[in-house]
mmCIF file of C-alpha atoms in Angstrom:
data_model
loop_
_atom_site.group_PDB
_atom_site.id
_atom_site.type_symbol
_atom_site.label_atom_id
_atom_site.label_comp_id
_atom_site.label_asym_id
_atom_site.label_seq_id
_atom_site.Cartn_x
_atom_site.Cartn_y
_atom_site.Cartn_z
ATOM 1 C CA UNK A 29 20.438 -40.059 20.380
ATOM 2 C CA UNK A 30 24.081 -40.250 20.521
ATOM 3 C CA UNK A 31 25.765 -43.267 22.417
ATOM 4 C CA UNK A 32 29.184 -44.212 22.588
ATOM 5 C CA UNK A 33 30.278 -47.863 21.528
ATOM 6 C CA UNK A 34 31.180 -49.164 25.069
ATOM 7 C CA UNK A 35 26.945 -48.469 25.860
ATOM 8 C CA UNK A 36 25.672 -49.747 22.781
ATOM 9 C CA UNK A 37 23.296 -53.228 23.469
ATOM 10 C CA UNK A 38 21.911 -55.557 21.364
ATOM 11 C CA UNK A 39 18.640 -54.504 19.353
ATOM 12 C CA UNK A 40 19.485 -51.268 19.350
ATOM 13 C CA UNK A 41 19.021 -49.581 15.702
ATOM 14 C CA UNK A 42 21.738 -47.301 14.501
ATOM 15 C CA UNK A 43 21.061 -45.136 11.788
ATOM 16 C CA UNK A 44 23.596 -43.734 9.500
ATOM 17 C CA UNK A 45 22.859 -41.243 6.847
ATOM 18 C CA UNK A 46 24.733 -40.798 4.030
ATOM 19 C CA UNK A 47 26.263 -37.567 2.039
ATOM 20 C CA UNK A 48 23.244 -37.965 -0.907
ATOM 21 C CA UNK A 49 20.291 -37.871 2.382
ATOM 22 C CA UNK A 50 19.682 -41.325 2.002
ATOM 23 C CA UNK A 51 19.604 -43.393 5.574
ATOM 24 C CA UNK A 52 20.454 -47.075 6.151
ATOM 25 C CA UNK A 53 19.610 -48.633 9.029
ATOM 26 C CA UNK A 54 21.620 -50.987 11.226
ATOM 27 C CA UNK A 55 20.415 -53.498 14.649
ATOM 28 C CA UNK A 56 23.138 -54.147 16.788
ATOM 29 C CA UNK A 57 23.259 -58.177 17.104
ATOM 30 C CA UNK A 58 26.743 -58.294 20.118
ATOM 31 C CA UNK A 59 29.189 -56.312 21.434
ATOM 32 C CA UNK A 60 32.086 -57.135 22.495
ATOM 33 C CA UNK A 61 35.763 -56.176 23.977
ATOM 34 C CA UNK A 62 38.494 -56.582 21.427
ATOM 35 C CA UNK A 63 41.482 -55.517 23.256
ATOM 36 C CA UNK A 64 41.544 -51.831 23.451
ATOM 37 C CA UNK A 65 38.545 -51.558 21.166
ATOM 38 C CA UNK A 66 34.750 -53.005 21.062
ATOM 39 C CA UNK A 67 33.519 -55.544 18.137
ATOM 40 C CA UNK A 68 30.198 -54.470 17.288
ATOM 41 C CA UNK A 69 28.251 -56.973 15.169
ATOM 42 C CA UNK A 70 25.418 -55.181 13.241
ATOM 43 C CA UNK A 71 22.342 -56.657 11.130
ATOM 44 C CA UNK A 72 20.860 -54.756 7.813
ATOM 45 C CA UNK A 73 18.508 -56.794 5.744
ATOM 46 C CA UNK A 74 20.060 -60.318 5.121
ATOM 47 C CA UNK A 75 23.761 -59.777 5.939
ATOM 48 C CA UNK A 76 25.957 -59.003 9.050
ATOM 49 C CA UNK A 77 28.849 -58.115 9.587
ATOM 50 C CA UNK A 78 31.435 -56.439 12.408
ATOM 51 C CA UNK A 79 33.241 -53.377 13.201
ATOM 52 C CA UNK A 80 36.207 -52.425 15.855
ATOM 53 C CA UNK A 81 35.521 -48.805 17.184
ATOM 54 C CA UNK A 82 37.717 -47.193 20.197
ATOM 55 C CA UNK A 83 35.405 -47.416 23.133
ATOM 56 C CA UNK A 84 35.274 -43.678 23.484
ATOM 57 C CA UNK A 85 33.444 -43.009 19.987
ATOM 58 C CA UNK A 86 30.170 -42.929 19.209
ATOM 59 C CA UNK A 87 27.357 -43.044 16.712
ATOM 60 C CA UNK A 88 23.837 -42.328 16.639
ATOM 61 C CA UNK A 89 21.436 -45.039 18.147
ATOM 62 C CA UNK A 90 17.442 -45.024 18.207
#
């Protein structure tokens, strides 16, 4: 399902497939404000690491 960044949560999985078919998968760990934009912290095997999106975008979320 699509969700924009402002309604992401943690534990949610996002999923983003890549040009070649292959998938990686993501958990959402915190979400934050950053000004005009959201910090979204994200989890994929043993490393994390953070994003700034504009609230208003989104990206798929199971």
């Amino acid at each position: 399902m699509m969700m924009k960044i402002s309604q992401l949560k943690a534990g949610l999985r996002i999923c983003e497939h890549k040009n070649n078919g292959d998938v990686q998968h993501f958990e959402v760990v915190k979400v934050q404000p950053a000004g005009r934009r959201i910090e979204v912290t994200f989890r994929s095997g043993n490393s994390m690491e953070s994003a700034l999106y504009p609230a208003d975008a989104y990206l798929y979320a199971s």
